[in-house]
Structures are given as C-alpha cells and as structure tokens.
Short mmCIF file of C-alpha atoms in Angstrom, two decimals:
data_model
loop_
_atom_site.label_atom_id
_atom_site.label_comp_id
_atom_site.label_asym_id
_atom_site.label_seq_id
_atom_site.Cartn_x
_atom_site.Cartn_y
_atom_site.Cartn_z
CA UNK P 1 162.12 -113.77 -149.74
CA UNK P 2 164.03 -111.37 -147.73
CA UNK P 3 163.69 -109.05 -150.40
CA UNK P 4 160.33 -109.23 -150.93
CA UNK P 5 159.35 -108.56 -147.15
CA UNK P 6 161.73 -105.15 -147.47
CA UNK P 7 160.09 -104.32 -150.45
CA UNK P 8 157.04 -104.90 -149.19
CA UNK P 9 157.50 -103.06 -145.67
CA UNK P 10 158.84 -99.91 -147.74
CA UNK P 11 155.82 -99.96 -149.32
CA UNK P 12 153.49 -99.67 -146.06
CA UNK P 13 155.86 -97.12 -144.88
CA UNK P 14 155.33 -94.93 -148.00
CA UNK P 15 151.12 -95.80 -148.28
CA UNK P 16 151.69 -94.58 -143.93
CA UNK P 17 153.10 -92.03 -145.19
CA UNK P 18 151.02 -90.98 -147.92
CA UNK P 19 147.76 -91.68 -145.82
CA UNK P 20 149.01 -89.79 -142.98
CA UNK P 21 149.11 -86.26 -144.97
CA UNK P 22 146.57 -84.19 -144.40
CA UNK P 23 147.32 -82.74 -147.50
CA UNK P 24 147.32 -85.55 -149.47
CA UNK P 25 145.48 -84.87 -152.94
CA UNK P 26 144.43 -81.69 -152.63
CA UNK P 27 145.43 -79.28 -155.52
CA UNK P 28 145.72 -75.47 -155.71
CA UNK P 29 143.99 -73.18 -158.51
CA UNK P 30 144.53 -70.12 -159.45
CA UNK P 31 141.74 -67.88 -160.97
CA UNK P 32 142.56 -65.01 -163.55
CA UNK P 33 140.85 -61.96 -163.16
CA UNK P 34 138.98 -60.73 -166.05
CA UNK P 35 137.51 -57.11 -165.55
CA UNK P 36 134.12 -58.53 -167.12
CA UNK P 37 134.36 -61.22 -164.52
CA UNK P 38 135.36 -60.24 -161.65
CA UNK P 39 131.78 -59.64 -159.72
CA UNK P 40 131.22 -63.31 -160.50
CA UNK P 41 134.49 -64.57 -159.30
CA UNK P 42 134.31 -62.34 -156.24
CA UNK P 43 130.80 -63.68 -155.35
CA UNK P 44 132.15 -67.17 -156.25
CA UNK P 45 134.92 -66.63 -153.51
CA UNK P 46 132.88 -65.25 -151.19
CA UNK P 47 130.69 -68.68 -150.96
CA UNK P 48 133.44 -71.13 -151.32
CA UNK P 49 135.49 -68.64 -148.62
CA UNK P 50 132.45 -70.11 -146.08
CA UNK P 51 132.31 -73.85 -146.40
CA UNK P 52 136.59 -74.01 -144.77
CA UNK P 53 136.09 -77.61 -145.02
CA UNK P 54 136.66 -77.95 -148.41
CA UNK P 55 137.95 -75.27 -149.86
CA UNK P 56 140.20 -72.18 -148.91
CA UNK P 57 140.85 -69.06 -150.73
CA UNK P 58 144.33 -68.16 -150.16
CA UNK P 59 144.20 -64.65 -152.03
CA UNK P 60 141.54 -62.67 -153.72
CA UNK P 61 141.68 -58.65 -154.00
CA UNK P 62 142.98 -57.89 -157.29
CA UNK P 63 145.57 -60.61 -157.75
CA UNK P 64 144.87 -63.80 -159.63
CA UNK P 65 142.81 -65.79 -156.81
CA UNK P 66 144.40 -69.08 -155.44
CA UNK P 67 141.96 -71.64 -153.73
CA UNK P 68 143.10 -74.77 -152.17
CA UNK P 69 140.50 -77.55 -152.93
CA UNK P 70 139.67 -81.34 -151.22
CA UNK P 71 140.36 -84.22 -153.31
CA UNK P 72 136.37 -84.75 -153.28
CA UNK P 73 135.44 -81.29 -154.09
CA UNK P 74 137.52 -81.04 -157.46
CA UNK P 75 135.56 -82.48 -159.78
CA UNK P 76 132.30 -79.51 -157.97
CA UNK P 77 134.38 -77.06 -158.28
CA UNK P 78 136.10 -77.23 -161.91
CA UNK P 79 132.37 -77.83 -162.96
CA UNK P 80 131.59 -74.58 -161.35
CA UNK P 81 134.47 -72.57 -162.92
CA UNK P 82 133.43 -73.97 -166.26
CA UNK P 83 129.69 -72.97 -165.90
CA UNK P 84 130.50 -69.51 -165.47
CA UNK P 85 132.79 -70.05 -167.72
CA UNK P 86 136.18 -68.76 -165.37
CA UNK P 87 139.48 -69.01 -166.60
CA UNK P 88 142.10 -71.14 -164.16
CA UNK P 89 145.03 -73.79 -164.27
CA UNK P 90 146.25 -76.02 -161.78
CA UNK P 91 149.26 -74.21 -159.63
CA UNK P 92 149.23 -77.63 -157.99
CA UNK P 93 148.37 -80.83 -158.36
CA UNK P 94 149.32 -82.34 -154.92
CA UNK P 95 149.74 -79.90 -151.63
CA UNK P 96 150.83 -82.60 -149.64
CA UNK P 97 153.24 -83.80 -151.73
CA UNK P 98 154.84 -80.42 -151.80
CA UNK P 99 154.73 -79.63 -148.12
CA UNK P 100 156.05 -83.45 -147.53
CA UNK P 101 159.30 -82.71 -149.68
CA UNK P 102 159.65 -79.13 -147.91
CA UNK P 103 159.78 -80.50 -144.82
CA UNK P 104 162.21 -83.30 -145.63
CA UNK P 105 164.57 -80.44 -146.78
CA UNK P 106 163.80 -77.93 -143.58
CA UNK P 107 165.06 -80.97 -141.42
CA UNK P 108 168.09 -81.34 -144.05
CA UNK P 109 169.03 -77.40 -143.86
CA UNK P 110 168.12 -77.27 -139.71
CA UNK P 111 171.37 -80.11 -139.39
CA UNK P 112 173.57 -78.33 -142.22
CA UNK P 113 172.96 -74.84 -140.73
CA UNK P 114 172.48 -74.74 -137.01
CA UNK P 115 172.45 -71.21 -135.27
CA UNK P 116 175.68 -71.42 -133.66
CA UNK P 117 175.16 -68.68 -131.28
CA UNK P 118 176.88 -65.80 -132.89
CA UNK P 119 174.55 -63.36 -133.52
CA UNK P 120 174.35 -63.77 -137.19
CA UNK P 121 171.18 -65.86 -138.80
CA UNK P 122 172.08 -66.64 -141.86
CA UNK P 123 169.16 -66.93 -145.42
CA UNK P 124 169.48 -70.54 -145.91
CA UNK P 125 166.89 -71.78 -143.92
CA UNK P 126 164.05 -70.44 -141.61
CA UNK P 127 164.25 -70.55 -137.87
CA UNK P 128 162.25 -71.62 -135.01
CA UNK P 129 160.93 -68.81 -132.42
CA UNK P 130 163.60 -69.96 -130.28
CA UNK P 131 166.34 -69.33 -132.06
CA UNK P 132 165.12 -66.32 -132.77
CA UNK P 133 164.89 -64.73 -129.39
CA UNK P 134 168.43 -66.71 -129.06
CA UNK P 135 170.03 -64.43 -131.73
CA UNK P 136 168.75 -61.17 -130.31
CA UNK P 137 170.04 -61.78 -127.03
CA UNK P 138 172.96 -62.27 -128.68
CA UNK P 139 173.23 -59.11 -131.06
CA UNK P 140 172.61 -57.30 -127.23
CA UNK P 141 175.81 -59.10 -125.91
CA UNK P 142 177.37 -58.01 -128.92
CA UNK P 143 176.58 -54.70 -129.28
CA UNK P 144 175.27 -53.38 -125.82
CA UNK P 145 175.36 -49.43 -126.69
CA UNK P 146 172.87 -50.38 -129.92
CA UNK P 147 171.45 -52.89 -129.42
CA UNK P 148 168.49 -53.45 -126.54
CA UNK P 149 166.19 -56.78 -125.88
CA UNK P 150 163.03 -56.79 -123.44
CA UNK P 151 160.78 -59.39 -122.58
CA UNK P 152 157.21 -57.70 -123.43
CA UNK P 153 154.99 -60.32 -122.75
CA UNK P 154 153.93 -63.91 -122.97
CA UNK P 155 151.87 -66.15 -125.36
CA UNK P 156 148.97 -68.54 -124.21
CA UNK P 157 151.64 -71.35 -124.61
CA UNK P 158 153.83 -69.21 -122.25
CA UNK P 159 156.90 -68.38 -125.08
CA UNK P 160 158.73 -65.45 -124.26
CA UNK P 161 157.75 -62.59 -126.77
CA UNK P 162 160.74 -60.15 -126.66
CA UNK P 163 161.45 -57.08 -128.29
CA UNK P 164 164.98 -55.71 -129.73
CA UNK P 165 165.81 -52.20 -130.19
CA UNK P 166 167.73 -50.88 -132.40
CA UNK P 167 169.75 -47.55 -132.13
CA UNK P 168 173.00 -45.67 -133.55
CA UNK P 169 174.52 -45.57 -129.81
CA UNK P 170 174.56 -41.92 -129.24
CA UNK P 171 172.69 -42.31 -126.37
CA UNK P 172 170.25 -39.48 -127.27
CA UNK P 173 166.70 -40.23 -125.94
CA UNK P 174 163.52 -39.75 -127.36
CA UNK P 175 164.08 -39.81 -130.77
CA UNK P 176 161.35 -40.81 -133.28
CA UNK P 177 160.24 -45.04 -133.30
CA UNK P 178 159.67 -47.02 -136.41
CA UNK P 179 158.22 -50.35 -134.85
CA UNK P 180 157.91 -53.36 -136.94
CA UNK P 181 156.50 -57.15 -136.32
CA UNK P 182 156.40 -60.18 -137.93
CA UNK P 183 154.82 -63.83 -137.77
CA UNK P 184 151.40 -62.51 -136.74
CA UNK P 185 149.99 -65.58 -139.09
CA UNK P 186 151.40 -68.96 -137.80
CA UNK P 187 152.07 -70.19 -141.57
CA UNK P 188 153.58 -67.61 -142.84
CA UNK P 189 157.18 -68.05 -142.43
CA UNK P 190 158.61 -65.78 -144.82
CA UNK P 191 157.71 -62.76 -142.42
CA UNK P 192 160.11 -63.54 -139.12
CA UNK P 193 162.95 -64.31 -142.25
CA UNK P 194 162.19 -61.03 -143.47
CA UNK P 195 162.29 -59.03 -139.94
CA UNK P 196 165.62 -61.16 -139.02
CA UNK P 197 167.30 -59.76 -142.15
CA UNK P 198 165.89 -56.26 -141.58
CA UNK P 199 167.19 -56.76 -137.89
CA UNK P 200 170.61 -57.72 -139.27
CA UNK P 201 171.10 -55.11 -142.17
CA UNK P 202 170.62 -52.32 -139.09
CA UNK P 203 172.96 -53.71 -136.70
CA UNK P 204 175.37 -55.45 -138.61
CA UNK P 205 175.24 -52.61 -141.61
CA UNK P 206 175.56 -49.25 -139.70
CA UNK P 207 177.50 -47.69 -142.34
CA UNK P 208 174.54 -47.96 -145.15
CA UNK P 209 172.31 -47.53 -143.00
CA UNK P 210 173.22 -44.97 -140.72
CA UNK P 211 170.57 -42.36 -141.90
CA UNK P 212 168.01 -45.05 -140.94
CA UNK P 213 168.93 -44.35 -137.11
CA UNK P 214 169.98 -41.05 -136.69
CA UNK P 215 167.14 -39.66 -135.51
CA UNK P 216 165.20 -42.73 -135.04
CA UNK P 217 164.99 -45.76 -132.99
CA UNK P 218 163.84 -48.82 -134.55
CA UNK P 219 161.45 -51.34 -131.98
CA UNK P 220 161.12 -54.95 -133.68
CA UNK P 221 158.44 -57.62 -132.42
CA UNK P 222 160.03 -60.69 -134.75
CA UNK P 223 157.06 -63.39 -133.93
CA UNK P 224 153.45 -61.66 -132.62
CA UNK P 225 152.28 -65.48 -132.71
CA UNK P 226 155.08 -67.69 -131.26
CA UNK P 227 153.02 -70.80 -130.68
CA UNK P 228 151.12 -70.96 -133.80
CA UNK P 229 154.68 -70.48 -135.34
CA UNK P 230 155.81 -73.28 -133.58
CA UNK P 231 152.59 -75.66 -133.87
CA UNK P 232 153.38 -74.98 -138.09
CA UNK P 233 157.37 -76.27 -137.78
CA UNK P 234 156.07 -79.94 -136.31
CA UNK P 235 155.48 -81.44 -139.50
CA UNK P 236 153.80 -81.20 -143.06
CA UNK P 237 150.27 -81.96 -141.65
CA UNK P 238 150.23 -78.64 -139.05
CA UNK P 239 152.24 -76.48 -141.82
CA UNK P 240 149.55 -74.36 -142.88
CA UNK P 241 148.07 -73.25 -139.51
CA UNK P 242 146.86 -69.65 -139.66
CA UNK P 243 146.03 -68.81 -135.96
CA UNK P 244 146.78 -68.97 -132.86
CA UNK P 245 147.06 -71.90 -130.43
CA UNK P 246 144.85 -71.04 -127.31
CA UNK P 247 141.28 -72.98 -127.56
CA UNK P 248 138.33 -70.84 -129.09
CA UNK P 249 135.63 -73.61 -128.17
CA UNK P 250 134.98 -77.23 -127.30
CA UNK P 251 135.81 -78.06 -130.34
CA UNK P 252 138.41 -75.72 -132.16
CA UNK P 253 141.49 -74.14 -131.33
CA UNK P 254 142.85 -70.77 -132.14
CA UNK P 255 141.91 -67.24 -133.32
CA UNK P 256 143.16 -64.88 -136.08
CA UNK P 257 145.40 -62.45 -133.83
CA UNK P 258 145.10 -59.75 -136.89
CA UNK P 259 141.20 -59.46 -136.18
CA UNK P 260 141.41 -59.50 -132.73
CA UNK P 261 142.43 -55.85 -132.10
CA UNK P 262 139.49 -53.12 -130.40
CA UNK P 263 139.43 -50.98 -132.76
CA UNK P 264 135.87 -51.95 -135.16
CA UNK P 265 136.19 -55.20 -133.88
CA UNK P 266 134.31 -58.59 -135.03
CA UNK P 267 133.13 -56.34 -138.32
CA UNK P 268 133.17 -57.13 -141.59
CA UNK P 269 136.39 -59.28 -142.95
CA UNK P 270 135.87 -60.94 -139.43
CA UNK P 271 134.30 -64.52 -138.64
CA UNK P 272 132.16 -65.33 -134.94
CA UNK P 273 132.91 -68.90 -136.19
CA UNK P 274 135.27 -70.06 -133.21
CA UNK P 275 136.81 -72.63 -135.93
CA UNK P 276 137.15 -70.38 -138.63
CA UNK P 277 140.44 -68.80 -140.17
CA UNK P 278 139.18 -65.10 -139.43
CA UNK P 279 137.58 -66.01 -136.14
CA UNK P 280 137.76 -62.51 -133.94
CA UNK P 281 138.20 -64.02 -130.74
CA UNK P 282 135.59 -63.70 -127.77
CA UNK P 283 136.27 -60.58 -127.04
CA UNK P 284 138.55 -57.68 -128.82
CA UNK P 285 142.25 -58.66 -126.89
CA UNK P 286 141.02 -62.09 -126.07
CA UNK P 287 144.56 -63.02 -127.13
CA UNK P 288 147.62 -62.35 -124.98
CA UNK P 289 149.58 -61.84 -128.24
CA UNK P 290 147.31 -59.20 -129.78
CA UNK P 291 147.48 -57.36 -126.41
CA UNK P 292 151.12 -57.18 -126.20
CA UNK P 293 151.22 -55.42 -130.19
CA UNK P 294 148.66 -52.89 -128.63
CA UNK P 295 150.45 -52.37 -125.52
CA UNK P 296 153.86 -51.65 -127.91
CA UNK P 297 151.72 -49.45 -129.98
CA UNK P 298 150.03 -47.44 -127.15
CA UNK P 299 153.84 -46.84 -125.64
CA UNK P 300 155.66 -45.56 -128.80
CA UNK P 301 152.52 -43.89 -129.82
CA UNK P 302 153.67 -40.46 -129.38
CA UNK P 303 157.13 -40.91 -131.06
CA UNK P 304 155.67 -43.78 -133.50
CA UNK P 305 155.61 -42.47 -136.80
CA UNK P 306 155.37 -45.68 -139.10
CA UNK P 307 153.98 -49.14 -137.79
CA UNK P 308 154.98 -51.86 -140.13
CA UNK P 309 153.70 -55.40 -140.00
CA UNK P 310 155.10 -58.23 -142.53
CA UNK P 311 152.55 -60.55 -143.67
CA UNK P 312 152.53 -62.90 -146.54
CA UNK P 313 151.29 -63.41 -149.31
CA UNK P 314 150.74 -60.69 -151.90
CA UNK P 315 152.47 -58.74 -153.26
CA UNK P 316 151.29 -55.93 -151.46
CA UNK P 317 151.33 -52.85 -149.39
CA UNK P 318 148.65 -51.83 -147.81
CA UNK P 319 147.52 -49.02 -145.33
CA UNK P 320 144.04 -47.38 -143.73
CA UNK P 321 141.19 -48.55 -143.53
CA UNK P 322 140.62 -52.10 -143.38
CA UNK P 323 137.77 -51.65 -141.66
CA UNK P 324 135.80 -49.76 -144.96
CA UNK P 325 136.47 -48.58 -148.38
CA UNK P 326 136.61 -45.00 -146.72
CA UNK P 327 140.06 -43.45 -147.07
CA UNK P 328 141.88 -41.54 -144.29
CA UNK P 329 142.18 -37.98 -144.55
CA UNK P 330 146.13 -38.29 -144.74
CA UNK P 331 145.93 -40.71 -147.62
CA UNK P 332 148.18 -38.54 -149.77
CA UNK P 333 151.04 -39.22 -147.05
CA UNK P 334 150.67 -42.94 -146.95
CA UNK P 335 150.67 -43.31 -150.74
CA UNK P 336 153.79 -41.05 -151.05
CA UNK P 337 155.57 -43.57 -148.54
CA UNK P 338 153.92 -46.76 -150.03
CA UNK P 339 155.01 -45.44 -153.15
CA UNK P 340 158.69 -45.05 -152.51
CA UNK P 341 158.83 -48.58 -151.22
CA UNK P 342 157.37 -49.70 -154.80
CA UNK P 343 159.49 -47.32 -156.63
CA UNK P 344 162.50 -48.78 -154.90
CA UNK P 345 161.76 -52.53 -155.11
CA UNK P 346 160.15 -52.27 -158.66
CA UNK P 347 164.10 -50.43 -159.68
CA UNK P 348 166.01 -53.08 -157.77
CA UNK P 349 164.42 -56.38 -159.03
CA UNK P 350 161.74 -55.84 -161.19
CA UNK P 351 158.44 -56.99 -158.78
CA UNK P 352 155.52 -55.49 -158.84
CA UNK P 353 153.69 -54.47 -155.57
CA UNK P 354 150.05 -53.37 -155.83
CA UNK P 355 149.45 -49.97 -153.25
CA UNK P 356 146.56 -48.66 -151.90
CA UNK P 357 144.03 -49.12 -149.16
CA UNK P 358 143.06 -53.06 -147.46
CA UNK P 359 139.59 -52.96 -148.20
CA UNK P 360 140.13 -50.99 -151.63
CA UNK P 361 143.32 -53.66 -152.83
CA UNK P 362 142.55 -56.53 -151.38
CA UNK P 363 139.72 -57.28 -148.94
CA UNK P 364 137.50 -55.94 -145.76
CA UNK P 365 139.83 -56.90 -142.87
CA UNK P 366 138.32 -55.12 -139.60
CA UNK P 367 140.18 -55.44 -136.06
CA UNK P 368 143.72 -55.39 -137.49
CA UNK P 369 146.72 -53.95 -136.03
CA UNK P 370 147.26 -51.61 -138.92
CA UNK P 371 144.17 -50.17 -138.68
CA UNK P 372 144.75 -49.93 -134.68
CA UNK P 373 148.17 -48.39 -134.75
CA UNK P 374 147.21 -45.98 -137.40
CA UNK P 375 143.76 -44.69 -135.04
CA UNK P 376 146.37 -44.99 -131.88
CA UNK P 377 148.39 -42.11 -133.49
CA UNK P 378 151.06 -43.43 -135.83
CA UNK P 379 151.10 -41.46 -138.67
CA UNK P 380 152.02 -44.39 -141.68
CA UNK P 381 150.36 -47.62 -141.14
CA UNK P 382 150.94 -50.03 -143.20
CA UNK P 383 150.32 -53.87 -143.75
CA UNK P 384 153.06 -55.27 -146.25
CA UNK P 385 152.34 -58.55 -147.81
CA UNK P 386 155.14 -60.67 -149.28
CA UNK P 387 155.16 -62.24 -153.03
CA UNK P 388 153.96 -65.46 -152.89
CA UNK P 389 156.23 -69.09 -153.06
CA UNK P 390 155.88 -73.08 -153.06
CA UNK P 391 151.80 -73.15 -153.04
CA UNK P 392 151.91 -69.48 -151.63
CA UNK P 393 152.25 -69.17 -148.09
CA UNK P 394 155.82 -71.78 -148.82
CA UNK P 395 158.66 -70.39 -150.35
CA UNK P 396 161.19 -72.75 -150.22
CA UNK P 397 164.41 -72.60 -148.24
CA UNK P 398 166.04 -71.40 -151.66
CA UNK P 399 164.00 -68.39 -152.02
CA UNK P 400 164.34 -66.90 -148.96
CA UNK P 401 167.64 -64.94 -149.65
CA UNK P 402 165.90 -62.62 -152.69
CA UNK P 403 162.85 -61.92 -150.93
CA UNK P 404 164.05 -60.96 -147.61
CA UNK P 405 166.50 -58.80 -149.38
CA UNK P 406 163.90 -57.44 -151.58
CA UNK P 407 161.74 -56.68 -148.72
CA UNK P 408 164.02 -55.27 -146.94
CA UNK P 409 164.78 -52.42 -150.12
CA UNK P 410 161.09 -51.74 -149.79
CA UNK P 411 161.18 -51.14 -146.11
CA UNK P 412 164.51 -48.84 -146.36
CA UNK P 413 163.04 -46.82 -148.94
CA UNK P 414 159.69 -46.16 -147.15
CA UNK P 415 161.54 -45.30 -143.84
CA UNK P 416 163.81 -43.11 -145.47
CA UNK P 417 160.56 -41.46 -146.73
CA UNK P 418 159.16 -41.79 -143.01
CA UNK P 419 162.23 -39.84 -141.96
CA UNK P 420 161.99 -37.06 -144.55
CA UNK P 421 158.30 -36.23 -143.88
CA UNK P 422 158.67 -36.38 -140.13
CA UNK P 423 162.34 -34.89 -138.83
CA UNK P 424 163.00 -35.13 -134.95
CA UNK P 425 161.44 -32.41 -133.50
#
C-alpha cells in the first residue's frame, strides 16, 4: 500500500510539475528560406510576429526563421505552412521540457562550480549579475594599475550597473576607447558569458593581447539589463523574458531597452504595445538602463572609435542603420572591420556569420544603441549576434566554452582592425 501512495504522490508531483510549465507543449519550427518564397514567408512572419500570444518569431532576416508556437495553435499554423506550401521541420517538439532539464542542470553546475572569489569565472556554467559585478571588483583588487570598476548607474530594481576598465598600466591618458556591453536582452545569456571571457582574455592574457591595449582603453558594461537578467535565472517558466522589469502599464511589465534609445525612436521595428516584446517605452530613455548606455556613449564619444554590443541569436554582425535600408556614408569602413571579424572566426572554426546592415540582414530595428552610438560619433558600430543553441536563445552549459571563445576571435580581429584604421592621435 505504501508503495502505491509513493507511486502515486510522485506522480502528482511530476503532472505539478508538468502543469506548472509555461512552456509545456509548445514546439519550435524552423522555416527554410527559398528565394521564390521568401516575400510570402516574410509577410507570413510579419502577421504571426503580431498576435505574441501564440506565436513568436525568434529570427527572421535571412536565416532559416524559427517561431515558437502554443500547443493550440499547431495544428493553424502547420495548415498554414502547408497552404502556401513552406518548407519546415520541428527543431522542437517540447520547449518546456527543454528549458525544465536546463534548469535542473544550471542548479547542478551553480553547486559544482561556485565563484569562489578569485577573480577568475570559469566556462562551465553562466553566472548571475551578482557574481558578475563580484568578479570585477575582484580583477580591480587584483590588478589595480589595469584594471578599473565604477558604479555608472542603477536599474529600476536598484542593481548596481558597474563598469570595468581595462588598460595596459602605463598610465598614459586619453588613449582611444573600445566600449562593449552585454545582456541588453534579459534571455539571452550567452552575451554576459561572452563579455566575461572577453574581460578575462584582456586582463588575464596581456601577453597575446597586448596590441589590443596599447593605445587603447577598453570600457565594458557586462549586463545593460540586470533585472530582466535576473527575473530569467528564477526558473524555467521566466527563462525566456526579453525585457526589462519596470511596469509599462496596468497590465504588463517591461520594455525592450534596445528600442528605447532617442535617436528615431518608436519607428519602424518598434511596438507602442506596452506588453509587447519590441515595446519602445513611454518615452525615448524611459528606462534607467538605456540611459546609463547613452550616458557611457556620450562620455567616450570623442575617443570611442568602435561600440560593440553582444546580442544573441544569429549568427550575425551587424552595423548602421537599423533605423532604414539607407547605408551610412562610411559603410566601406564598417564592412572592412565586420569583415575581419568573419574572416577570422570563419578560419578558426568554420562558422559562418552573415555581415551587412540591420535593416538590410536582418530586420528594421529603430531606437537601438548601435544606431545611437554610431550618430553620437563612434566611428564602427556594430550589433553582433551570437549562433544560436538549445531552442535558440539556450545554449546549454556545455556550449558555452566554444562560443565565447569563438566570439571572442571575432571581436579581437575586428579591434585589431579598429586599431589599424584609427592610430592614437
């Protein structure tokens, strides 16, 4: 008898379980691309892209679009595909399930690998905001000539957004910046990883990388959106959380930082739906995160000669204008630097980063900090999104070590382009 009750009570902790996903059921698609196609598919996107309840397009442009579907949408949509007759396959059959087993194994690695305070974060695992600003501080204890933290602000949630600094230690001042952020979208945890391991490769890795700082000072925002990154760690149900965390109505929380920037602000690419994904915000700045990233911009502006900001997922990189299919005038100069980070990561590992302008690669995208930086006076602007992992915005634990590394060839090779077209004066 005793049996049967345990077996029985397992069950109702698994159906709790189960039920309690948000995820639960819904499956992922991915959509080739077919030149003959693609107006269809794009105007197919563009509808589902509207009705957030059930559906979401993860990536369009011109990679193979993923769209995350409700259980009771499914059956809709794979009639729809078929009636216009569009190619696609199941990239999976059960989000929730996937995010559930993630998480089980981010709580694993979080007990196997704390940070233990030492100014080194290792690839096994990602890392909360926290310990983040915990291993800066650190690398600043450790290396106080080099190495510089500053508290530049606060989110709506009131987490400490701090900036390091990065130099060689010859004290020289007013040398050229290279700034770079990460975590601007909540659920895309791949980006802090990636700007930890850039951090660590130019303080812990001098010797390779000593060209990178000789003339140049390097100014690192790890997390632009600390609480949303936070609000996406609590379990498999908030895991996929795009904005940020400070209420855009009655009803809804959160806007989309990277359209909340005054420069062609609440245009095209941007939602006035306070509940939506792309929602602008009230007012350009309405959130204290995107004000600090223009306040960093606006003070490095006249040294700033590449902004850099790691998104997920692509794999892209992208620069001027998001705001229009027009091109900047200095176009030539941002390909040749986007170009030398795909030369470099296409030689080292073999993947395959599409170049060219937002609106032109992948889609309209007004009030973003590339565009803003890029208008405010930095020369190379550019928006690099990460390959994709688990159902796209997930890579597991185990993949974090290639890409970072990966990523970080791509950024070493475009700054070392950076620091060829634009000596210290």
């Amino acid at each position: 008898m005793s049996i049967l009750w345990l077996v029985l009570a397992l069950s109702c902790l698994l159906l709790q379980e189960v039920q309690s996903n948000k995820y639960e059921g819904y499956k992922i698609y991915e959509l080739a691309k077919p030149k003959a196609r693609i107006a269809v598919l794009d105007q197919a996107l563009a509808a589902l892209s509207l009705n957030d309840t059930l559906y979401e397009v993860f990536s369009s442009g011109s990679q193979p679009a993923r769209i995350m579907v409700h259980p009771e949408e499914q059956l809709n949509f794979v009639q729809l595909l078929d009636g216009h007759a569009l190619s696609y396959r199941v990239l999976n059959s059960n989000v929730g399930r996937t995010l559930r087993r993630e998480f089980a194994t981010d709580r694993k690695l979080r007990n196997k690998f704390p940070y233990r305070g030492n100014g080194r974060l290792g690839t096994e695992r990602f890392y909360s905001h926290g310990e983040i600003n915990q291993y800066i501080e650190d690398l600043a204890q450790e290396h106080p000539r080099r190495v510089f933290v500053k508290t530049v602000g606060k989110s709506y949630e009131r987490r400490l957004m701090k900036t390091v600094t990065i130099t060689n230690g010859d004290g020289r001042r007013n040398k050229n910046v290279i700034f770079v952020d990460g975590g601007f979208h909540a659920r895309e945890w791949i980006s802090p990883a990636a700007v930890v391991y850039l951090i660590d490769e130019l303080v812990n890795n001098l010797s390779e990388n000593a060209d990178l700082l000789l003339d140049y000072d390097w100014v690192i925002l790890p997390v632009v959106n600390p609480d949303g990154y936070e609000y996406t760690q609590l379990s498999e149900d908030t895991r996929m959380w795009r904005k940020t965390r400070k209420p855009s109505s009655t009803d809804c929380i959160g806007t989309d930082p990277n359209r909340n920037f005054d420069f062609h602000w609440n245009e095209q690419g941007a939602s006035q739906n306070p509940c939506a994904d792309t929602y602008a915000g009230s007012k350009a700045f309405s959130e204290p995160e995107a004000q600090v990233v223009s306040d960093l911009i606006h003070s490095y502006a006249a040294r700033g000669k590449m902004y850099l900001t790691l998104h997920s997922f692509g794999p892209y990189i992208l620069y001027p204008w998001g705001w229009s299919s027009d091109l900047p005038d200095t176009v030539e100069d941002l390909h040749e630097v986007a170009q030398a980070g795909f030369d470099a990561i296409l030689a080292d590992t073999g993947t395959f980063y599409e170049i060219g302008s937002s609106t032109n690669v992948l889609y309209v995208a007004a009030g973003a900090s590339d565009d803003y930086a890029f208008n405010a006076g930095f020369p190379i602007s550019f928006t690099m999104e990460l390959p994709p992992g688990g159902t796209g915005f997930d890579p597991p634990a185990s993949a974090i070590d290639h890409m970072v590394k990966e990523t970080f060839v791509g950024i070493a090779a475009m700054a070392r382009k950076v620091v060829e077209k634009y000596p210290l004066a």
